[in-house]
Structure formats: structure tokens, C-alpha cells
XYZ file of C-alpha atoms in Angstrom:
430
model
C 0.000 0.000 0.000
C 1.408 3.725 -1.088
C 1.982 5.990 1.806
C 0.766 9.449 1.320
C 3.851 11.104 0.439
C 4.963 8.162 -2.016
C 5.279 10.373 -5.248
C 3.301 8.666 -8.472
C 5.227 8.527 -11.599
C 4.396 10.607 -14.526
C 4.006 8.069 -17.667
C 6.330 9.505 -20.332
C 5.372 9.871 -23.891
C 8.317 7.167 -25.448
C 7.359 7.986 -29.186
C 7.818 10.916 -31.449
C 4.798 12.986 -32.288
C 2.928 12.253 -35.713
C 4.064 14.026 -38.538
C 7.345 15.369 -36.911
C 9.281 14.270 -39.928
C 7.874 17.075 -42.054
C 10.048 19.279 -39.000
C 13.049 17.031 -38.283
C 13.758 14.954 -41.958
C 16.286 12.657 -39.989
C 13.572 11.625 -37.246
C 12.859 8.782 -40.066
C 15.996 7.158 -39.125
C 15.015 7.431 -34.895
C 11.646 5.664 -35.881
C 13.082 3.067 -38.243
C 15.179 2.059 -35.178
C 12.511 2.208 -32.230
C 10.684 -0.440 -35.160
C 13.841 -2.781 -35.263
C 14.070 -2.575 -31.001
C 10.505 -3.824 -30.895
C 11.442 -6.945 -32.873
C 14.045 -7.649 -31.051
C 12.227 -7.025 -27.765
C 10.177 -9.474 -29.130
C 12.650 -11.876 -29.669
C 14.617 -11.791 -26.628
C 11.337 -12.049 -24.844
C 10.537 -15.195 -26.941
C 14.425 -16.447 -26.686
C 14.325 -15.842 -22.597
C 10.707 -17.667 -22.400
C 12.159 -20.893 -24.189
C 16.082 -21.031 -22.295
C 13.481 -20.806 -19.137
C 11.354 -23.803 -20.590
C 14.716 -25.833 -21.059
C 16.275 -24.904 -17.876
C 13.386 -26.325 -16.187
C 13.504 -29.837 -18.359
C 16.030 -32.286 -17.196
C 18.467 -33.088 -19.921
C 19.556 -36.978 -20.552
C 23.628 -37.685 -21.057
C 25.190 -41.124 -21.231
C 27.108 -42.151 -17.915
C 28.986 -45.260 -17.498
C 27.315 -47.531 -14.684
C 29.508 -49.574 -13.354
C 27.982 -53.313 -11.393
C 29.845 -54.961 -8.648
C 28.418 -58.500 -7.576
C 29.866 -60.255 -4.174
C 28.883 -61.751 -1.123
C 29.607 -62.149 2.702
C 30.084 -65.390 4.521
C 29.321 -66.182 8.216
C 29.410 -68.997 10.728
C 30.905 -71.080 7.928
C 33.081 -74.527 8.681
C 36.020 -75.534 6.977
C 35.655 -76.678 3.580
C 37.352 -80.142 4.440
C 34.589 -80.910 7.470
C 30.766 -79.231 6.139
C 28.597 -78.660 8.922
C 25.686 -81.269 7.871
C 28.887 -83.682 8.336
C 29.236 -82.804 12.298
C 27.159 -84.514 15.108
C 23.205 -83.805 15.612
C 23.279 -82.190 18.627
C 26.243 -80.063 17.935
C 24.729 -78.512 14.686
C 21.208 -77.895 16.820
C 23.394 -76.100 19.651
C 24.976 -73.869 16.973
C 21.435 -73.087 15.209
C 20.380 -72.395 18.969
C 22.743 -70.042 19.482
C 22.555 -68.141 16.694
C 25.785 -69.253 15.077
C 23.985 -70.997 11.708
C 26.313 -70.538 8.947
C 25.383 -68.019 5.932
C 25.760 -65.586 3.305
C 24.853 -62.821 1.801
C 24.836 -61.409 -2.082
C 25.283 -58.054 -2.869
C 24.502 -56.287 -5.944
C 26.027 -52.600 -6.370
C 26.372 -49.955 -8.432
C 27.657 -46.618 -9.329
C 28.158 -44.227 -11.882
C 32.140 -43.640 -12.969
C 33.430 -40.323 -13.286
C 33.895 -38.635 -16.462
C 37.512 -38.121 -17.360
C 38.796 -35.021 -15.811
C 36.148 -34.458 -13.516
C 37.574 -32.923 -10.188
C 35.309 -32.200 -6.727
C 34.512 -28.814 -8.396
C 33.089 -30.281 -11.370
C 32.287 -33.475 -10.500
C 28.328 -34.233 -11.124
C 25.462 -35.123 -8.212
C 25.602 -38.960 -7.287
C 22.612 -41.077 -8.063
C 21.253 -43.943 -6.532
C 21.859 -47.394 -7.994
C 17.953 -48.608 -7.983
C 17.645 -45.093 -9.839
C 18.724 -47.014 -13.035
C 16.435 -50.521 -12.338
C 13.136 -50.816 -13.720
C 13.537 -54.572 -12.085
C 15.637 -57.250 -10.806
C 15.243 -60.847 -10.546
C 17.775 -63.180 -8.813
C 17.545 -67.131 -9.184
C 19.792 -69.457 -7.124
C 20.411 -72.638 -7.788
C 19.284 -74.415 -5.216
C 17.312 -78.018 -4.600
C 13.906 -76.619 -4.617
C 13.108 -79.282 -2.448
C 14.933 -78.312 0.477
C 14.331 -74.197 -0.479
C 11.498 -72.925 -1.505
C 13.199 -68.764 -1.449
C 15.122 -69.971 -4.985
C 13.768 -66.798 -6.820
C 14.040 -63.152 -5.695
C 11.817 -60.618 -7.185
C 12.139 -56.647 -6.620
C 10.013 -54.541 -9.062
C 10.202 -50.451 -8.831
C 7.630 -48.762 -6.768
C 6.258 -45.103 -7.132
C 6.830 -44.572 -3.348
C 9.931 -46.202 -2.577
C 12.785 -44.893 -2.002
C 16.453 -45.162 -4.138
C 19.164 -47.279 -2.517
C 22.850 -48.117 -3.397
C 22.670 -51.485 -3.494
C 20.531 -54.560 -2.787
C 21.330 -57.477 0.014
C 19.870 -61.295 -0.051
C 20.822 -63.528 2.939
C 20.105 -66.913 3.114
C 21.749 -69.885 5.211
C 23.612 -72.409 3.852
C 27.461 -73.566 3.651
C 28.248 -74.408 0.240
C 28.505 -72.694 -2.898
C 25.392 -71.340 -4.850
C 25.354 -70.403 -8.918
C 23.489 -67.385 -8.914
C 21.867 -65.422 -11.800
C 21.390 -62.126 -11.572
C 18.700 -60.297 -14.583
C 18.654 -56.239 -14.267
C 16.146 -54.730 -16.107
C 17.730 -51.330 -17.103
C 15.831 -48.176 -16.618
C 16.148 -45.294 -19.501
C 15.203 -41.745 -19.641
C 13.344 -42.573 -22.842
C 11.616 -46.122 -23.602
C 13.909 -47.977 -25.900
C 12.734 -51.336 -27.231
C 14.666 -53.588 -29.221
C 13.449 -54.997 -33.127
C 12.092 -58.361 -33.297
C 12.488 -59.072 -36.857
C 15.937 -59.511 -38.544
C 15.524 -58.246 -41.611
C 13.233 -55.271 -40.574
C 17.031 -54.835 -38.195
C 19.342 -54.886 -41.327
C 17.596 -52.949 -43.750
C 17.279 -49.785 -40.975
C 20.240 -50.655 -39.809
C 19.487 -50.678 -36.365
C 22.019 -51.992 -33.805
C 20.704 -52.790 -30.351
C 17.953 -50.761 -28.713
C 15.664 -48.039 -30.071
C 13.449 -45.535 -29.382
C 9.604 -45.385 -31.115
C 10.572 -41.740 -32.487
C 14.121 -43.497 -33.972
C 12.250 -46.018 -35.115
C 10.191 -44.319 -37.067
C 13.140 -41.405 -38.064
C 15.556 -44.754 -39.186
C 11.993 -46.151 -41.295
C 11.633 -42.531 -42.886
C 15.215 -42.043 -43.706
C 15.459 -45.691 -45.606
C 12.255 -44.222 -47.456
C 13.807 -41.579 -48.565
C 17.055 -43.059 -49.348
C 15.043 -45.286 -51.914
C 12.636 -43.130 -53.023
C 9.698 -45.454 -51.897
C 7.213 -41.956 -51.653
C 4.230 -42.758 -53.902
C 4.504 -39.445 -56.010
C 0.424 -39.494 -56.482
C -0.060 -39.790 -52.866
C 2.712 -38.573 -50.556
C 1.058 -40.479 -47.554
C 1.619 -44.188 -49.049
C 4.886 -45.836 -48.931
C 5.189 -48.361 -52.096
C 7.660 -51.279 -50.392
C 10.717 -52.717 -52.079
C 10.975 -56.367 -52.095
C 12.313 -56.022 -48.309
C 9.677 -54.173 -46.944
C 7.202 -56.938 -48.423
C 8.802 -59.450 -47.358
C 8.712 -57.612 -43.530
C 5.254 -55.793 -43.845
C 3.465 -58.937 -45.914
C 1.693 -55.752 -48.181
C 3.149 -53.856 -51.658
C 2.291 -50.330 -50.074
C 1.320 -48.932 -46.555
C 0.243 -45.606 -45.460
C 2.646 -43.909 -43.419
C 0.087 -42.423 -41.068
C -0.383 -46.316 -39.893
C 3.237 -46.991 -39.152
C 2.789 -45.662 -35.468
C 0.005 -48.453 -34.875
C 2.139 -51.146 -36.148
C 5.134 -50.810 -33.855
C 4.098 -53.502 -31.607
C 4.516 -56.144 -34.120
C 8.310 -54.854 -34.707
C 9.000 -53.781 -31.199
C 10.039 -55.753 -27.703
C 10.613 -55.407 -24.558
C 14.894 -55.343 -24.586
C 17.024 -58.340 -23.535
C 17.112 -58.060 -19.378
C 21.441 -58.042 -18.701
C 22.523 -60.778 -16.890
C 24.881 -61.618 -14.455
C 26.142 -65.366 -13.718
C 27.818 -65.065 -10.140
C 28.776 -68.339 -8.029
C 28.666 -67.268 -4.336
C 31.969 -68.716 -2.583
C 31.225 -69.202 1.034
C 34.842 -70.885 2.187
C 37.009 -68.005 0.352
C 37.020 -65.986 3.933
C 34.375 -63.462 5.014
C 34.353 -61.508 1.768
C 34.163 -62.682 -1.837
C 34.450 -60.041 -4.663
C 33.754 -61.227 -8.201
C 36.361 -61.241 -10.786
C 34.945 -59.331 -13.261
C 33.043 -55.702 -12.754
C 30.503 -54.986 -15.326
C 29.661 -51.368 -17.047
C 27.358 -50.421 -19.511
C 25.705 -46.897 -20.378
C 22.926 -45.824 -19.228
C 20.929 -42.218 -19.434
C 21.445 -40.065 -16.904
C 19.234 -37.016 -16.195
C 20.628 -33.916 -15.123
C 19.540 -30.145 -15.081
C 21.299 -27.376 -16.587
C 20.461 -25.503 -13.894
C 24.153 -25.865 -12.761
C 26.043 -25.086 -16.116
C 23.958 -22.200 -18.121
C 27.420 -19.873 -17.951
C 26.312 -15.973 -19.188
C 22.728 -16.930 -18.896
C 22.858 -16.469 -14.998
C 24.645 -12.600 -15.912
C 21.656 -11.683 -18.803
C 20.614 -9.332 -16.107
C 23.491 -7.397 -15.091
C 23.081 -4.342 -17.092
C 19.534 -3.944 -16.674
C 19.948 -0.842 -14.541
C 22.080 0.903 -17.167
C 19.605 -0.090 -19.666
C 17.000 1.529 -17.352
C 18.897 4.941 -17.089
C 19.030 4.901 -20.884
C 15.154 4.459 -21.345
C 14.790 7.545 -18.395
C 16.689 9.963 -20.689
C 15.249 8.945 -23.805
C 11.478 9.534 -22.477
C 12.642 13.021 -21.059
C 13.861 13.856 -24.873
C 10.754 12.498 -26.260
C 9.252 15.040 -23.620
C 11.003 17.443 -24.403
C 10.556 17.280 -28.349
C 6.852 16.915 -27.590
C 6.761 20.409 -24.866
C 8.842 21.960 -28.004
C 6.470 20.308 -30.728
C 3.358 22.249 -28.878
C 5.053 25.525 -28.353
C 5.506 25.645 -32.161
C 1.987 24.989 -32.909
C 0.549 27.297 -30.407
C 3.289 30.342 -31.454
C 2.855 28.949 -35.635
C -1.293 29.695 -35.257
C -0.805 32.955 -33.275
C 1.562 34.204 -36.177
C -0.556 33.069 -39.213
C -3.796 34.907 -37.574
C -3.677 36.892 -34.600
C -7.024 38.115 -34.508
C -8.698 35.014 -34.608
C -6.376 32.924 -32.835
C -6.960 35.147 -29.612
C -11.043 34.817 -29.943
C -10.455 31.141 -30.228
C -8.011 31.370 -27.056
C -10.282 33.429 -24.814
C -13.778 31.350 -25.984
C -11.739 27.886 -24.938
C -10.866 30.146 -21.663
C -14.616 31.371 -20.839
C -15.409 27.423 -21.300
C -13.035 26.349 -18.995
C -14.023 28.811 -16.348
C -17.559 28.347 -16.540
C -17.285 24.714 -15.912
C -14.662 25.104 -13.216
C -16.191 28.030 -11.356
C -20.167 26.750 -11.915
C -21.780 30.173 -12.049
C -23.093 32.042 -14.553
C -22.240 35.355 -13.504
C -18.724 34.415 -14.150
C -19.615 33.437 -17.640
C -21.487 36.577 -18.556
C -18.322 38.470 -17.119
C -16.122 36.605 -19.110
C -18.231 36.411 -22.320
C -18.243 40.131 -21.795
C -14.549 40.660 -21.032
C -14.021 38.584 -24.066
C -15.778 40.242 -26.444
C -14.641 44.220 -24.935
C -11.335 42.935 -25.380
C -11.914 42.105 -28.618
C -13.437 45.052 -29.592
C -10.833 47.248 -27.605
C -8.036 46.410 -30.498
C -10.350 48.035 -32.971
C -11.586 51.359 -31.568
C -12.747 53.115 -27.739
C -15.234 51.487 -26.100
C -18.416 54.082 -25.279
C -21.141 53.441 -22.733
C -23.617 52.948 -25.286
C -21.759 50.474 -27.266
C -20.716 48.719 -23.791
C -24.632 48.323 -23.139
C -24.888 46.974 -26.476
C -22.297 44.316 -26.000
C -23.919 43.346 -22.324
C -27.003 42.786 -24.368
C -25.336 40.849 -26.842
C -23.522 38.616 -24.135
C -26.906 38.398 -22.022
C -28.493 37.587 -25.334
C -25.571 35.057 -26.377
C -26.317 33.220 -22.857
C -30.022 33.330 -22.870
C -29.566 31.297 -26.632
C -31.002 27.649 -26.184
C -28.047 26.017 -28.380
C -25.628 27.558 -25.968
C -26.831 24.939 -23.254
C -26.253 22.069 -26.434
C -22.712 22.058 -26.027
C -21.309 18.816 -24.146
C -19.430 20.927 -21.192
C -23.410 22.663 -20.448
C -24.481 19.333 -17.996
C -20.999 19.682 -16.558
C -21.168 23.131 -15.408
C -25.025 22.789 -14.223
C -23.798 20.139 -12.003
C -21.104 22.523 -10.498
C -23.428 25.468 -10.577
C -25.863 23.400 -8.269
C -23.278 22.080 -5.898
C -22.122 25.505 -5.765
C -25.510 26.686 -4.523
C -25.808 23.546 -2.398
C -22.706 24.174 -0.127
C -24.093 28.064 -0.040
């Protein structure tokens, strides 16, 4: 809320006043540029909307993801004498106690460092499970004796990322596990079922729908398979037949037929024995990497965008003294006018100055004894820069004002409601 003695700001005329280029030839130049500044108002305004929009989306770049598999071992006997191989009631005062023998698998991940990356520069860590739409772990086990053969964790909406994942069972001898990630992707890639449909787009591994259909447009093209009578229906070569079954297809159905071409991708596995007599930690031999898409702002790295404002305030200065010229030119624009009309006819300028006058007063002051003085005034001085004023002619001229106020179309002009309504407030307060 403004305080009372909060000054308002005058709004400042920022253009130059129509027609001034008959007065100031080069102002054709000044106008030509103000046109070019609005387009590129425009543009920066469009430009700054859409850097926003893309700061704001995350923006997918390959990483490295690098799997370690191992496992822990506890309680466990020496591999010459196995525990089912001691007596009865020693094995049942071990379980008793707590001391059962077991192990546990770990699965882990993290991302690896791109090459030069220091503390400064390095990027935000992410979660392993971040990069799992699944995983499924099957141990090879006698189902007979273990029914927990087959571990199952699925992504939820809810849950929460974690480094790595743990499964503990008891036992003291080795166990083949297999270990199937499903990998998670920014995008959905799927991989091509059919072979040949894979060779002629020559598509290696996985791909998205939009590639899909970009690699099936591209081949088009390439072999100018475009029906040139209708641009929508692709005529197929002998390999597209052979893949689509049909001599032509409309390209508009393409997008409905991807589920015949398109799976799910290959799940990666991971064949890991767990050792339980190698001592209380067993890491696998071999780590495993692959890429995956991370997604990361640009929040972090726009550079000069964060400094687009820095000069605003000496941009600001700039637009004050150009609106106090355009003032100025406009002040100096009406003082020519006003002196121009006095010069071309005195005589009549000054009747039209003093009837604009009379008007104003009369609807300022309300009362019509001011009016009849200042008709009168107006037309005595009028009549002064002719000849002497004599009492007879200054009777005349009161009748001629009285006359000119007691004239019905006088009280037709737009400002006559105006000054009744001041007139009677004026007699109200009274």
C-alpha cells in the first residue's frame, strides 16, 4: 500500500509525435530504429521464455554404470569338514545359538566419473535402484529343500532409491546365482524383433519409437519409396514386403504397427557363483559397465545466462533519458503549434483562445455570472483592439452577451451538464 507522500510517476510519452518528420527529416531514421528494437524485444522475450522452458527440463547424457556382484560369509566350517557332516546335537546347539552358517549377495552400483572431472566439477551422485526398472535373482538351489530360490524386486512409485541390494540366506556351500537387471532409460527404448526389418534400418541394439520411425523414414527416402500421387503411401521394395506382408502402406499407420516390430529389450545378466569358504568376503572377478541415461539439469552449467541481467539498470537509465527527450521534443512540438497559429492569424487565434478560456471557467467556477463576465470581457477585449469602447456600445455588448447566454443552443454544447452540475453544488454548499 502507497503511503501518502509516495510520489506517483508521470508516464512519459516514449514515441515521437505524428508528422514530426515534415520538421526534423532525420527523425525517419530514430523511428526506423525504435521499429527494429521492438522486434528484437520481441525476440529476446521469446528467446528468454524458451532457455526458461529448457532450464526447467532435465536433460539426458550417457554415464557409465559400473555393477559390482559379491557376497559375505558367516558362521561357515572348513571346507574339508561341512557342517551337515558334524554330530546332531552339535549342529542344533549352533542353530540355537545363533551361530547358523550363511551368506549374503550383494549387488552394487555406481556411476564412474567422467575423465577429468575434479570435486569442483564433479556431477550429483545417483542412486543405484535409480537405473532398475527390475531385478530378478535365481539361485540354484534343490527346490526341495528351499522354496526362497527366486528373488523378485520390481520399482515402486513410493519407494525410495538405494545403493545397493542385500539377499541372505543360510547355507554352507557354494550357490550359482543369476542375476537379470532390467535397465531403466530416460526414454523407452525397445529392441526390433524381426531380422531383416534390423538390417535394412540398420538398427544396432535398442531403439526408441521416435528413432524407429526417423531410421523407417530415412530408408524411405534413401530409396525413393514416396508414392509421387499420394505422398502419404509408402510403395515397399521387395524387403519391406517381405517384412510388412503388403506392396504399399500408409505412413500415417506406421505408429500403430510398432508392436509387431518392437520388444521389450534383452534383461542383462549376471552369472555369479557365491563362494562361502574363500574368507568373510568374496568379490567377483569381473566388474561390469554399460551406459545408461542419466538425467541432469542445466540448472548448474547455463554460464552468461545467470549474468543476462546485469546491465539492466544501465539499460534503465538509458530508457529515463530517452522519455525526457521524447518530452522534451513533444513540450517543443506544442510551443511551435501554439506560437505557428498565433503568427498566421492573430485576430482570430486570440477569440479562439479566450472562448476555450470562458469554457473552462464556466465549468470550473459553476456560475453564470462568471460566464457573462467573461463572455463580456471577451468580447470588450476584442473590440478594444479596434476602436474606444463608449457606454452605449458597452450596453450593447452586455445585451449581446446576455443575449448570447439566454440562446437555447448555448446549453447544447457537451461541457453545459458539466457546469449545471457545479453550478448546483455551488448553490448547495451556499
Amino acid at each position: 500500500m502507497a503511503t501518502p507522500n509516495t510520489k506517483r510517476k508521470r508516464l512519459i510519452e516514449k514515441s515521437l509525435p505524428p508528422k514530426i518528420e515534415s520538421y526534423i527529416p532525420e527523425s525517419r531514421l530514430f523511428m526506423q530504429l525504435q521499429a527494429l528494437e521492438r522486434k528484437l524485444d520481441s525476440k529476446i522475450v521469446r528467446k528468454r521464455l524458451e532457455v526458461q522452458e529448457a532450464l526447467g527440463k532435465p536433460v539426458s547424457k550417457k554415464r557409465i554404470l559400473r555393477i559390482f556382484v559379491s557376497n559375505l560369509a558367516a558362521n561357515q566350517q572348513s571346507a574339508a569338514v561341512p557342517m551337515y557332516d558334524t554330530d546332531a546335537e552339535t549342529r542344533e546347539a549352533k542353530l540355537d545359538m545363533g551361530e547358523a552358517p550363511s551368506w549374503t549377495l550383494r549387488v552394487e552400483g555406481r556411476l564412474v566419473d567422467p575423465v577429468g572431472a575434479t570435486w569442483k566439477t564433479r556431477p550429483p551422485p545417483h542412486k543405484f535402484s535409480e537405473f532398475l526398472n527390475s531385478m530378478v535373482v535365481e539361485l540354484d538351489r534343490d527346490p526341495e529343500l528351499h522354496t526362497d530360490n527366486v528373488v523378485q524386486w520390481r520399482r515402486e512409485a513410493a519407494e525410495s532409491d538405494v545403493d545397493g541390494f542385500e539377499i541372505k540366506r543360510r547355507g554352507d556351500e557354494d550357490v550359482r546365482a543369476r542375476i537379470m537387471l532390467d535397465i531403466r532409460t530416460a526414454t523407452d527404448r525397445f529392441k526390433v524383433s524381426h531380422p531383416l526389418l534390423r538390417e535394412l534400418l540398420d538398427i544396432r541394439g535398442t531403439v526408441s519409437k521416435a528413432g524407429f520411425i526417423m531410421k523407417l523414414w530415412q530408408y524411405v527416402k534413401l530409396n525413393g519409396l514416396q508414392d509421387s500421387d499420394d505422398p502419404d503411401h509408402i510403395r515397399c521394395d521387395v524387403g519391406l514386403q517381405q517384412v510388412l506382408g503388403m506392396p504399399s502402406v500408409s505412413f500415417t499407420a506406421i505408429p500403430q504397427m510398432l508392436h509387431v516390430f518392437l520388444t521389450r529389450p534383452d534383461p542383462l545378466v549376471i552369472d555369479y557363483t557365491v563362494r562361502v569358504h574363500s574368507g568373510d568376503f568374496h568379490m567377483g572377478q569381473y566388474a561390469f559397465d554399460m551406459e545408461v541415461e542419466v538425467e541432469e539439469s542445466l540448472r548448474q552449467s547455463t554460464g552468461p545466462l545467470v549474468n543476462v541481467q546485469t546491465r539492466q539498470r544501465e539499460l534503465g537509465e538509458i530508457e529515463s533519458q530517452l522519455a525526457l527527450k521524447m518530452q522534451e521534443i513533444h513540450n517543443a512540438r506544442s510551443k511551435r503549434d501554439f506560437l505557428r497559429s498565433f503568427s498566421e492569424d492573430p485576430v482570430a487565434f486570440v477569440h479562439r483562445w479566450i472562448d476555450n478560456q470562458t469554457k473552462d471557467l464556466e465549468v470550473i467556477l459553476g456560475d453564470r455570472r462568471h460566464a457573462l463576465e467573461a463572455a463580456l470581457g471577451a468580447i470588450m477585449t476584442a473590440d478594444s483592439m479596434v476602436q474606444e469602447l463608449s457606454a452605449e456600445r458597452k450596453q450593447a455588448l452586455e445585451h449581446e452577451a446576455t443575449k448570447w447566454l439566454n440562446d437555447s443552443a448555448l446549453y447544447d454544447e457537451p461541457w453545459a451538464d458539466e457546469a449545471v452540475f457545479h453550478y448546483l453544488s455551488a448553490k448547495t454548499q451556499e
